[in-house]
Coordinates of C-alpha atoms in Angstrom, one line a residue:
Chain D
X411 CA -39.2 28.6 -67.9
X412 CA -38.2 29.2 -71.8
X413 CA -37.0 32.9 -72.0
X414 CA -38.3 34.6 -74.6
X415 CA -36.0 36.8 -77.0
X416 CA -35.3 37.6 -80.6
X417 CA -32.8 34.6 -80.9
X418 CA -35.2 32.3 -79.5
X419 CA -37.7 33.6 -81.9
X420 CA -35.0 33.2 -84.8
X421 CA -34.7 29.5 -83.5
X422 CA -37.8 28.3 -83.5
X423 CA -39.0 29.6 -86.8
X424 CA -36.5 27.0 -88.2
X425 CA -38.9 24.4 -86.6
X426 CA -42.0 26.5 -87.9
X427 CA -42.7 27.9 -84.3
X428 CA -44.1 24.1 -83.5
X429 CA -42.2 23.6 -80.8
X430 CA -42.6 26.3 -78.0
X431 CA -43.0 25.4 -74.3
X432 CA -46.8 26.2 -72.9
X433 CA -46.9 29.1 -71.3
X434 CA -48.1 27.7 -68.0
X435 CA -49.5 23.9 -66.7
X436 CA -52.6 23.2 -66.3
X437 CA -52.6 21.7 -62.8
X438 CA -55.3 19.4 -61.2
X439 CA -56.4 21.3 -57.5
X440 CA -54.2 20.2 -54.2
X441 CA -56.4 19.9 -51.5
X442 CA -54.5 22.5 -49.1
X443 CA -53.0 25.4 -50.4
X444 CA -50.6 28.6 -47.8
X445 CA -53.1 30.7 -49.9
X446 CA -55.9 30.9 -52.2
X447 CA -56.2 34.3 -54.4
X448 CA -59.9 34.1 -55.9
X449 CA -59.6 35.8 -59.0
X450 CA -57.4 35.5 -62.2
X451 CA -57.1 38.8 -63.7
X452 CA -54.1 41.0 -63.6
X453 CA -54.5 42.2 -60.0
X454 CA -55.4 38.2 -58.7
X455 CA -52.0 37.2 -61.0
X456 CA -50.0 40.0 -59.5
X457 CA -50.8 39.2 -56.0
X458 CA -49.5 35.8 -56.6
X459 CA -46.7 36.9 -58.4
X460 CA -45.2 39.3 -55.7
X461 CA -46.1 36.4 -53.1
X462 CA -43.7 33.9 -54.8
X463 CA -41.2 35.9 -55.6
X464 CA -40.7 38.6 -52.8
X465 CA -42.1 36.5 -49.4
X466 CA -41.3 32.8 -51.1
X467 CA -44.7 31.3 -50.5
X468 CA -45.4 28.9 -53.4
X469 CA -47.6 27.0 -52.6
X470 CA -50.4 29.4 -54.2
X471 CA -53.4 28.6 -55.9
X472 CA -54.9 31.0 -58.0
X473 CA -58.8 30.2 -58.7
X474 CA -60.4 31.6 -62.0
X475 CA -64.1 30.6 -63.0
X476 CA -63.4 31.6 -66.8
X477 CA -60.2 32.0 -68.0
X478 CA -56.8 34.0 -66.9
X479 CA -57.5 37.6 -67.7
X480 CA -60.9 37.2 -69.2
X481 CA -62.7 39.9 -66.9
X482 CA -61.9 43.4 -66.4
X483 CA -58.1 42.8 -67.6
X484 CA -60.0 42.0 -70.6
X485 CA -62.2 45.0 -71.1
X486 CA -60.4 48.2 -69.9
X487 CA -59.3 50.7 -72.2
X488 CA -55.4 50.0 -71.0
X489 CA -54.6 53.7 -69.9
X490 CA -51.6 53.9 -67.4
X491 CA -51.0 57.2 -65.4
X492 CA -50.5 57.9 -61.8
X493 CA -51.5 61.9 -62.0
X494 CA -54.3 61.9 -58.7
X495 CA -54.9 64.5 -56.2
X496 CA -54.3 62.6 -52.6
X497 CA -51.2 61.8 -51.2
X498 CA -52.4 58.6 -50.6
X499 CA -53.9 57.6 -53.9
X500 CA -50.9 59.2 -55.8
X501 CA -48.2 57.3 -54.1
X502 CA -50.1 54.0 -54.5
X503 CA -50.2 54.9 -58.6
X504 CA -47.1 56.1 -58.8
X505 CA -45.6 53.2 -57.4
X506 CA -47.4 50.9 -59.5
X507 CA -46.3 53.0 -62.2
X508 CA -42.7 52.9 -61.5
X509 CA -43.4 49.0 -61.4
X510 CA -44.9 49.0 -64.6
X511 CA -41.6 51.4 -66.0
X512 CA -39.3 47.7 -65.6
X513 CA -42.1 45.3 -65.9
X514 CA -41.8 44.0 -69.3
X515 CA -38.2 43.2 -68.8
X516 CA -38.7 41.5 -65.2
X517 CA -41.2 39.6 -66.6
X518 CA -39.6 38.7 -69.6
X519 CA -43.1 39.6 -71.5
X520 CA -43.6 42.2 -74.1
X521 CA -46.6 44.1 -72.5
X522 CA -46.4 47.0 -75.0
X523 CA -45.7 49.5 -72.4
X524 CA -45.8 52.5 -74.0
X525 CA -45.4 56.3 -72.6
X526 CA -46.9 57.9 -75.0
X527 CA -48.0 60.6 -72.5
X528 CA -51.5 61.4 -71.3
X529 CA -53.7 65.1 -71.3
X530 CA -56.2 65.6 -69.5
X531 CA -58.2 68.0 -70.8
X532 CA -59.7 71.4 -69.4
X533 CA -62.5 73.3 -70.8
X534 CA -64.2 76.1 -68.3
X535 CA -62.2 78.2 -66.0
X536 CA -63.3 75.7 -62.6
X537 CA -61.5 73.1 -64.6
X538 CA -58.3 74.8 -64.8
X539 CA -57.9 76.0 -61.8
X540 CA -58.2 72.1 -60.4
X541 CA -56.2 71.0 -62.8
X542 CA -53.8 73.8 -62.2
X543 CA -53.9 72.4 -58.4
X544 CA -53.6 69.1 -59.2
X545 CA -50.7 69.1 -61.0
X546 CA -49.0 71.0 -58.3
X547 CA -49.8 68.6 -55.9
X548 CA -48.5 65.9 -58.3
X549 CA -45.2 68.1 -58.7
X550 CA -44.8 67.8 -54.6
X551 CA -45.7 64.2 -55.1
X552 CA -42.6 63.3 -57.0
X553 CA -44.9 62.9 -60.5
X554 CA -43.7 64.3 -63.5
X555 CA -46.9 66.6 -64.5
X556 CA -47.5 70.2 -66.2
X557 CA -50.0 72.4 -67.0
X558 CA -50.8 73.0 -71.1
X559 CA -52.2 76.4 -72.5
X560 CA -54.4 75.7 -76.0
X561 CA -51.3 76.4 -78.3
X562 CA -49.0 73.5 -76.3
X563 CA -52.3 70.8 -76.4
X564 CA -52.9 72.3 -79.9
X565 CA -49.2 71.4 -81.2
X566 CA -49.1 67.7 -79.5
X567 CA -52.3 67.0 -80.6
X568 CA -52.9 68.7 -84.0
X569 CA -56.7 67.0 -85.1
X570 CA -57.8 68.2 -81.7
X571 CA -60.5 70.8 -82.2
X572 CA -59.1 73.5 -80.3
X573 CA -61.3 76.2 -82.4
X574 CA -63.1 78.8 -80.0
X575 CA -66.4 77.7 -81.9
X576 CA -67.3 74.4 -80.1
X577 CA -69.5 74.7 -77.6
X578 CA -66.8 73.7 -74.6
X579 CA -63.6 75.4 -76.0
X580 CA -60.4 74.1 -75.0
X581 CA -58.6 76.3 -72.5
X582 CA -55.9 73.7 -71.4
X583 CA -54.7 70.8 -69.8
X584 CA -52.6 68.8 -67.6
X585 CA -50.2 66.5 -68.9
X586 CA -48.5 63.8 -67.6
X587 CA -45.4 62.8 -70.3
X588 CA -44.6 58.9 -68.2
X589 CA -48.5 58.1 -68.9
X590 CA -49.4 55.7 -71.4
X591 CA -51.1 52.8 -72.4
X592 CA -50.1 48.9 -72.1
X593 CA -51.5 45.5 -73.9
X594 CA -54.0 44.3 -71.1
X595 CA -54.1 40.4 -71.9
X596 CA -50.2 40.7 -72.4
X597 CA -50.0 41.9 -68.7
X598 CA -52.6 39.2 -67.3
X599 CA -50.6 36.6 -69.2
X600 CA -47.1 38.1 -68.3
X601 CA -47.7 37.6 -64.2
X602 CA -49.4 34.5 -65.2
X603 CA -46.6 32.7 -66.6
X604 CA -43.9 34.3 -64.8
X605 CA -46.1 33.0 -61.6
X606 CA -46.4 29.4 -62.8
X607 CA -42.4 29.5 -63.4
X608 CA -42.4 30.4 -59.3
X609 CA -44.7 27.2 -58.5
X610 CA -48.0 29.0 -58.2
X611 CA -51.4 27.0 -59.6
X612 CA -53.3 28.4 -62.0
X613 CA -56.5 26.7 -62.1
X614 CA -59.0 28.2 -64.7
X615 CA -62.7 26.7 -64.9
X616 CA -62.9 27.0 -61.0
X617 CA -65.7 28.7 -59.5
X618 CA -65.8 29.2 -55.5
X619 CA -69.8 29.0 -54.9
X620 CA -68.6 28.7 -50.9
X621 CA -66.7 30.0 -48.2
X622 CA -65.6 28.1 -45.3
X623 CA -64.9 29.9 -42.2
X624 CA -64.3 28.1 -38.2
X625 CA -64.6 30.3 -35.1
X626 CA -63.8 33.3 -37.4
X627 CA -60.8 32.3 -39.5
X628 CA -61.1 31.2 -43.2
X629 CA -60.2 27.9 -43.8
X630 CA -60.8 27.6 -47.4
X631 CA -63.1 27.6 -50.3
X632 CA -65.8 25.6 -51.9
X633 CA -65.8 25.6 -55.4
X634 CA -67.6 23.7 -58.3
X635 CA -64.0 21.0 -58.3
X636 CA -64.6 20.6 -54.3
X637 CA -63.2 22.2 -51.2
X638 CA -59.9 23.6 -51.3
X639 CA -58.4 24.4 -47.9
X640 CA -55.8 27.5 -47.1
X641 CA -54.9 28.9 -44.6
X642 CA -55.1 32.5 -46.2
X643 CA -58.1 33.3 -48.6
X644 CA -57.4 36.6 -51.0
X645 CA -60.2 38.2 -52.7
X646 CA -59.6 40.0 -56.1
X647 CA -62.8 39.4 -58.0
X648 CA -63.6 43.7 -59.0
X649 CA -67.8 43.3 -59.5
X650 CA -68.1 40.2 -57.9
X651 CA -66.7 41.1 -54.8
X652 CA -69.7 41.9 -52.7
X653 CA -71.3 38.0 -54.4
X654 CA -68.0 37.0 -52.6
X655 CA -68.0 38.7 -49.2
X656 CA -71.8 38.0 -48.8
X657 CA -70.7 33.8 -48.5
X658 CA -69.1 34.6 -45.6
X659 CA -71.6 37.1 -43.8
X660 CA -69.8 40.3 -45.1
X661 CA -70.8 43.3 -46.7
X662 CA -69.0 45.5 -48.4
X663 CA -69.5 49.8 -49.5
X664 CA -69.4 48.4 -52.9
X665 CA -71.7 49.1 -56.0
X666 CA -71.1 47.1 -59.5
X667 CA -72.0 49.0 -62.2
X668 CA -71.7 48.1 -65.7
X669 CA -68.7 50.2 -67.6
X670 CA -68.7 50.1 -71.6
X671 CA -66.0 50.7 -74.3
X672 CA -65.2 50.6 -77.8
X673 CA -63.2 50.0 -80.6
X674 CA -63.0 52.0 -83.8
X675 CA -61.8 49.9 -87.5
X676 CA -57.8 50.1 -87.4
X677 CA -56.9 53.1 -88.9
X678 CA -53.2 54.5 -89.9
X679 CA -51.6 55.8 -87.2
X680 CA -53.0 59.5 -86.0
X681 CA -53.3 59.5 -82.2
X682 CA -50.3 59.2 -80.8
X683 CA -51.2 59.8 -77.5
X684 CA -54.3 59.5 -74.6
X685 CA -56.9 62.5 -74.8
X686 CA -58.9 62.6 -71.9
X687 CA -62.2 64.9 -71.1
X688 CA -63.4 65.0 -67.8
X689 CA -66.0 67.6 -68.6
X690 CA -67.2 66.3 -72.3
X691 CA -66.7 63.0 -71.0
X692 CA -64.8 60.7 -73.1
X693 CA -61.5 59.3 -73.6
X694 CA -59.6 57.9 -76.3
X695 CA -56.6 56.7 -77.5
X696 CA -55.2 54.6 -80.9
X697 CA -53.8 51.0 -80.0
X698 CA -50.9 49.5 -82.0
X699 CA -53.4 47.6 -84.3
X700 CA -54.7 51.2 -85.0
X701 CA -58.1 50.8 -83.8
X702 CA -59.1 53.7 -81.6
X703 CA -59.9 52.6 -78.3
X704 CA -62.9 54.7 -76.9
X705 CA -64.3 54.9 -73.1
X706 CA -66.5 57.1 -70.9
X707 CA -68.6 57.0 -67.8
X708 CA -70.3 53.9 -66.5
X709 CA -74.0 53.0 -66.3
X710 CA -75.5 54.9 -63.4
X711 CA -77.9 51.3 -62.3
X712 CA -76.5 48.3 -60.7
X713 CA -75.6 45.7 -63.2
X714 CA -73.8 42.7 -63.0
X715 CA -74.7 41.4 -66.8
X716 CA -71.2 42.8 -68.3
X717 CA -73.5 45.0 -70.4
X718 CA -75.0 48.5 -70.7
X719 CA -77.7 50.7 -72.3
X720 CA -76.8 52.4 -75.6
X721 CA -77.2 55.7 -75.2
X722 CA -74.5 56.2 -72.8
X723 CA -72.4 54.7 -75.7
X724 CA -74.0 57.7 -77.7
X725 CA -73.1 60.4 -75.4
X726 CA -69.5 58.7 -75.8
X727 CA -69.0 59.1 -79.3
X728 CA -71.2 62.3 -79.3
X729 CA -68.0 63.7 -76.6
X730 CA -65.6 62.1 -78.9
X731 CA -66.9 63.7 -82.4
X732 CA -66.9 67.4 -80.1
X733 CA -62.8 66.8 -79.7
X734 CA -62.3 65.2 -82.6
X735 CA -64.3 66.0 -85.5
X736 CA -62.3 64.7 -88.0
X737 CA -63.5 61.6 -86.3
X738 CA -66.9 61.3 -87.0
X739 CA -67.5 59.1 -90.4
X740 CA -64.9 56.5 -88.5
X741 CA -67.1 52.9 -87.9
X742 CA -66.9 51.2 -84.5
X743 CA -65.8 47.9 -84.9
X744 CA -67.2 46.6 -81.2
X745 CA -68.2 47.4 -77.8
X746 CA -68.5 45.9 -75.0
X747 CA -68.9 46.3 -71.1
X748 CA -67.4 44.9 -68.0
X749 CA -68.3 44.9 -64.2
X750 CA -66.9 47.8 -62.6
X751 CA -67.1 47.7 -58.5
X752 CA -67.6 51.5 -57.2
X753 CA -66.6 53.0 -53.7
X754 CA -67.9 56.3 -52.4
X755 CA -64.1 57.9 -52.3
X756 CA -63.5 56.5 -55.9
X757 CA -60.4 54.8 -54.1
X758 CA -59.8 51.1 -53.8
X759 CA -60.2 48.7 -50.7
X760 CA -56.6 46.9 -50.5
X761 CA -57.9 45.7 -46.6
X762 CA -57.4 42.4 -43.7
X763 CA -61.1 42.1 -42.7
X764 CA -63.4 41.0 -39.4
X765 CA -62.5 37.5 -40.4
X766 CA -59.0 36.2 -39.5
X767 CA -56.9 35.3 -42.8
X768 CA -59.1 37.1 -45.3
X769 CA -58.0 39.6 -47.6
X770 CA -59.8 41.8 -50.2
X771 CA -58.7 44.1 -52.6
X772 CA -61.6 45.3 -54.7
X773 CA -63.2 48.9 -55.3
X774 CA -60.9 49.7 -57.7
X775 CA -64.0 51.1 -60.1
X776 CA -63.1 52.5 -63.4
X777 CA -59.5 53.1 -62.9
X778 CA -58.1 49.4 -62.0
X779 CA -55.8 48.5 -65.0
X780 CA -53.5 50.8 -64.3
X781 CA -52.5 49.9 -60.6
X782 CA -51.8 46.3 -61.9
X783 CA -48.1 45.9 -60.6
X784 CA -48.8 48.0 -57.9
X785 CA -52.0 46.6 -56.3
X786 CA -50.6 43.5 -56.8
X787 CA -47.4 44.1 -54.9
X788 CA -48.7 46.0 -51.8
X789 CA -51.3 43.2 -51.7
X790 CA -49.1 40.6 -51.5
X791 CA -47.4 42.1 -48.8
X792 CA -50.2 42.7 -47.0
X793 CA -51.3 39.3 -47.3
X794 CA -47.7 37.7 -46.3
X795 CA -47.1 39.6 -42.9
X796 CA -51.0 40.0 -41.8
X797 CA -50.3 43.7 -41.8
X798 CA -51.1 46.4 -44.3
X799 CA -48.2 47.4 -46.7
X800 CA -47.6 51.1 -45.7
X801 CA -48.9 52.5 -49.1
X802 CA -52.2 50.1 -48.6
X803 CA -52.5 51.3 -45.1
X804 CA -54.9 54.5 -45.9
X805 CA -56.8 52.1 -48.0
X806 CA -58.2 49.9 -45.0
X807 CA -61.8 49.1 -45.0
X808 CA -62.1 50.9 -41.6
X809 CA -61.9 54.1 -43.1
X810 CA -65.5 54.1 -44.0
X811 CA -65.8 53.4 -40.4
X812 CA -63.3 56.1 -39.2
X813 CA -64.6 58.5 -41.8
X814 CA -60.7 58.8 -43.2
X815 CA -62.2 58.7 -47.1
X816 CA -60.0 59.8 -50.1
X817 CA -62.1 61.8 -52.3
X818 CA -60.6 61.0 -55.3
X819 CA -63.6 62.1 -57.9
X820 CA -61.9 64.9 -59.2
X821 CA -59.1 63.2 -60.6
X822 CA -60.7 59.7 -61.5
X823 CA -63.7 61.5 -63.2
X824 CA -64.4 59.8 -66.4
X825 CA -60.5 59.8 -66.7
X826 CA -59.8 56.3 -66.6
Chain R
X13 CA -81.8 50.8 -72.8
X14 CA -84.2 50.0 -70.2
X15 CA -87.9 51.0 -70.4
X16 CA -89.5 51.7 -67.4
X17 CA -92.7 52.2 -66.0
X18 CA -93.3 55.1 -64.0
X19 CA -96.0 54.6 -61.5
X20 CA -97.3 58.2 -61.2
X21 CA -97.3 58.4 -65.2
X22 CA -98.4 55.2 -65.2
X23 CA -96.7 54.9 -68.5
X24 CA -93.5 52.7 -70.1
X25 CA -90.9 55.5 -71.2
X26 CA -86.9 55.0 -71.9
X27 CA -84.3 55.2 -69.5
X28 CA -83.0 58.5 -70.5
X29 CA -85.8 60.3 -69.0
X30 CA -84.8 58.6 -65.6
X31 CA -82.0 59.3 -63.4
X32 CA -80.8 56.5 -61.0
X33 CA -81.5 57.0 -57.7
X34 CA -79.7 54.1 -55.3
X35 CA -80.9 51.4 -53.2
X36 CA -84.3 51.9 -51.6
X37 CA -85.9 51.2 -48.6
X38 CA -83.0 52.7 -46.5
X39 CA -83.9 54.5 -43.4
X40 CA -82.8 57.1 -42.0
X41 CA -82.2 57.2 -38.7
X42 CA -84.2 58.6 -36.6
X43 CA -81.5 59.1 -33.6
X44 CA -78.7 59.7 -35.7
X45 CA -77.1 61.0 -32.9
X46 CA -77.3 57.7 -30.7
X47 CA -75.6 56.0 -33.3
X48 CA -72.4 54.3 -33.3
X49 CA -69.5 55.0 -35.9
X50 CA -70.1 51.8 -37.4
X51 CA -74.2 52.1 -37.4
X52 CA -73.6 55.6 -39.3
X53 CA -71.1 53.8 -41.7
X54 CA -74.0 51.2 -42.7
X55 CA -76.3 53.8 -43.2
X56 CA -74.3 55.9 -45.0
X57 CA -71.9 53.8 -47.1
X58 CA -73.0 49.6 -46.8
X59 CA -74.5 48.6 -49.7
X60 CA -76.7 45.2 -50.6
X61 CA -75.2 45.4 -54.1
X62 CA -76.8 41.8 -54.8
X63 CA -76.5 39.6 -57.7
X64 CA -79.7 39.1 -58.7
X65 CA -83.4 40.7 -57.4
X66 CA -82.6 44.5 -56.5
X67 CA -85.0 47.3 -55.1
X68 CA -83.9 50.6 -56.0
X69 CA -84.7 54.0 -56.8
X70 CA -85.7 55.6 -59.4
X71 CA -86.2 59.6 -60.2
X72 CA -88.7 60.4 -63.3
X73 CA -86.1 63.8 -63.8
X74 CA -87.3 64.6 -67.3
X75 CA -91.0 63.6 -66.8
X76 CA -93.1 64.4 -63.7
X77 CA -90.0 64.4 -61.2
X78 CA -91.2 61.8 -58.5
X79 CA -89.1 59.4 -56.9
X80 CA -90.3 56.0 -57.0
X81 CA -89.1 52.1 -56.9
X82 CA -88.4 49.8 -59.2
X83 CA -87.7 45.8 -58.7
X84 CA -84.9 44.6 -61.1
X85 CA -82.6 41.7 -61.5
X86 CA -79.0 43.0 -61.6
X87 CA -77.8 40.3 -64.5
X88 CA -80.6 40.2 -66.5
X89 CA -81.8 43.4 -66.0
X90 CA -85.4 42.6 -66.7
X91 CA -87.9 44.5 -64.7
X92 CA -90.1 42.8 -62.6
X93 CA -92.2 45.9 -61.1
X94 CA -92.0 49.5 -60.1
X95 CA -94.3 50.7 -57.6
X96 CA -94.8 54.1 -55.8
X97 CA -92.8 55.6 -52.3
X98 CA -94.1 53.9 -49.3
X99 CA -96.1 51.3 -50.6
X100 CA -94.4 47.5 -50.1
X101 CA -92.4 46.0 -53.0
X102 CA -95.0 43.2 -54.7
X103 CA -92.6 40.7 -54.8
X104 CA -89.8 40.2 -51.9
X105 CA -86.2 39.2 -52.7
X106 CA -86.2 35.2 -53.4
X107 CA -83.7 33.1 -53.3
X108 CA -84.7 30.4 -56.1
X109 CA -86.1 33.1 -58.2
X110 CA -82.6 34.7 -58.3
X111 CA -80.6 31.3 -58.6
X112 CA -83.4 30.2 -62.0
X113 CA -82.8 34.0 -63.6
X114 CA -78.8 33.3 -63.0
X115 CA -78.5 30.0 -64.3
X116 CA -80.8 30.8 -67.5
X117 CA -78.7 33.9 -68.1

């Protein structure tokens, strides 16, 4: 694999830049692959990253029906932070996040990783005291968190209304400083080419319409380019999931909802880091480009048409204008909506299942970006020894079952 | 936005006068206590979350506050009928019905 640095970039302009390397093959299907991830975003491109490279299986095929990264990875609003309430859910963020603190350089990629800090904002007394007890239980957690009066939220974020005369006054916030915000495609493209490097297939244009299974163990997938057999069959495919798990007889405590977002016209820089409102609901943030990246709540119906209604776009910008008024002649440039798959705990699935070589990790909801490197690497794990990673573990599928859920609500809220 | 028709209003009006409601035509149980761990986790938490033809509730919250059903396709959206509390959906999930709406959308 060409490595990529400012030399390389030096040399190449003396040929006009007509001579770099593609950034991964394009390979025809085998017809027997160790495993078969179904799904090409950042999650499906992680998994097979952390296979090659930390287990040495190879011989991976990742199957896409669009393109690499052209989902979710495509449509989040890129916020990074690991500041949730659970043990369980804030060691599995936090470890992605310490993944995500060295990524760039291990995958020789600029992903735009940038810490530029994220508040989360508080506006009654109820939401302080939660906040005030989530951040303590981030403290014990090993996450670098704090609580924020007015004046401290006022002085990092100066255009932040923080007047008593709006109609939900700012009384605070929590504030994690290591949270941030990272190019999404960058990330999906990163583990793609640093997987191809390791031997993995990427094969885009490939749609499994089938499973095959034989006296309960998977032994491979249909798809529109023929039947591919593995001996291991991973599912990371967000809203399609439960389309998935139904070819094989499963179902799963998943609901796909539609989740929109926007984009403001560049502007010069003003935001310089992630405002977040659980109780006005909205969140926003300024991306490099300078476009102001807005998000909110999903659509409360089913939806699998990777669009929404408009008036929950309204209410979006109607929260943002409340924070920031000096917002409201700005034009959106674009929105947009992806399929977001929603569990009652607001937690993932990262989970073996009834049928023997059959992973899924899905559920992720509204808050999957983030966990990238760290979904990825537990799920890879879990995949390579047949056993949960011990930070997945909580996250079986029996815990529905066992009634072992991880109310996570409070702190994914709109905050994603 | 959607427009839907509420069956007691018998009227079309937008979606922001509705609140969604779920999948419909679950059960309760009516042993609940006869039921197995993994029973009470179907009822409670197992959804059909299909791509395609979906029943589901719907709560008229800023109009006359009934619950009531709607038929929808989950990728197109399109409506295809809502209908009152106990009475029987007009038209049941079919399978070539769903694959003609995906393959057109």
């Amino acid at each position: 694999m060409q490595q990529y640095s400012g030399f390389g970039l030096f040399k190449h302009s003396l040929s006009h830049h007509e001579n770099w390397q593609r950034v991964w093959r394009n390979p025809i299907p085998k017809s027997h692959y160790d495993v078969v991830i179904v799904g090409g975003g950042g999650h499906g491109l992680a998994t097979a990253y952390y296979l090659a490279k930390n287990h040495g299986i190879t011989n991976i095929a990742v199957v896409e029906k669009g393109y690499l990264g052209g989902g979710n990875t495509a449509r989040n609003t890129t916020i990074v932070r690991s500041n949730y309430l659970w043990d369980e859910a804030a060691q599995l963020y936090e470890h992605a996040l310490k993944l995500w603190e060295g990524l760039a350089q291990e995958l020789n990629y600029n992903l735009m990783f940038s810490q530029r800090g994220v508040l989360n904002l508080g506006h009654t007394l109820q939401d302080m005291r939660d906040i005030e007890r989530r951040v303590n239980a981030n403290r014990l957690n090993g996450i670098d968190s704090e609580v924020l009066n007015t004046e401290q939220v006022q002085q990092l974020v100066p255009i932040l209304d923080c007047s008593k005369n709006t109609r939900y006054p700012i009384l605070g916030a929590s504030w994690q400083p290591r949270g941030g915000t990272a190019r999404h495609d960058a990330v999906a493209w990163g583990y793609a080419r640093a997987a191809n490097a390791l031997g993995v297939d990427l094969l885009q244009q490939t749609e499994v319409i089938g499973m095959r299974t034989q006296d309960g163990v998977i032994s491979g997938v249909e798809t529109n380019r023929g039947f591919i057999s593995a001996n291991k069959v991973a599912c990371v495919t967000a809203g399609n999931s439960s389309v998935l798990a139904n070819m094989v007889g499963l179902q799963l405590p998943l609901e796909s909802h539609p989740l929109q977002a926007m984009v403001s016209e560049p502007l010069k820089p003003i935001l310089d880091t992630v405002v977040m409102s659980n109780h006005v609901h909205g969140y926003i943030s300024q991306s490099d480009k300078g476009d102001l990246v807005i998000g909110a709540g999903i659509d409360s119906y089913l939806g699998y048409g990777q669009r929404g209604s408009l008036n929950v776009l309204e209410h979006t910008a109607a929260a943002i204008i409340e924070m920031f008024p000096i917002f409201s002649r700005v034009r959106i440039n674009r929105t947009w909506g992806g399929i977001v798959d929603t569990c009652p705990d607001a937690c993932p699935i990262i989970s073996k299942t009834p049928i023997k070589g059959l992973y899924f990790n899905c559920g992720w909801g509204t808050g999957g970006f983030k966990a990238t490197p760290g979904s990825g690497h537990v799920f890879a794990h879990t995949i390579a020894h047949d056993n949960p990673h011990p930070l997945a573990k909580p996250f079986s599928l029996d815990r529905f079952i066992s009634g072992q859920l991880i109310d996570e609500h409070g702190a994914a809220g709109v905050a994603h | 936005m959607l427009q839907i028709h509420c069956p007691y209003c018998q009227e079309y009006r937008e979606e922001e006068e509705f609140s969604y409601a779920g999948q419909a035509h679950i059960e309760r149980p009516s042993e609940p206590e006869s039921l197995t761990d993994q029973e009470w986790a179907q009822y409670l938490f197992f959804r059909k979350n299909p791509r395609g033809l979906h029943h589901e509730m719907w709560y008229h919250i800023h109009g006359c506050k009934q619950f009531f059903n709607v038929c929808r396709h989950t990728v197109t959206y399109q409506i295809i009928s809502s209908y009152k509390i106990g009475d029987r959906p007009e038209l049941e999930q079919s399978k070539a019905v769903d694959k003609e709406s995906i393959n057109a959308n």
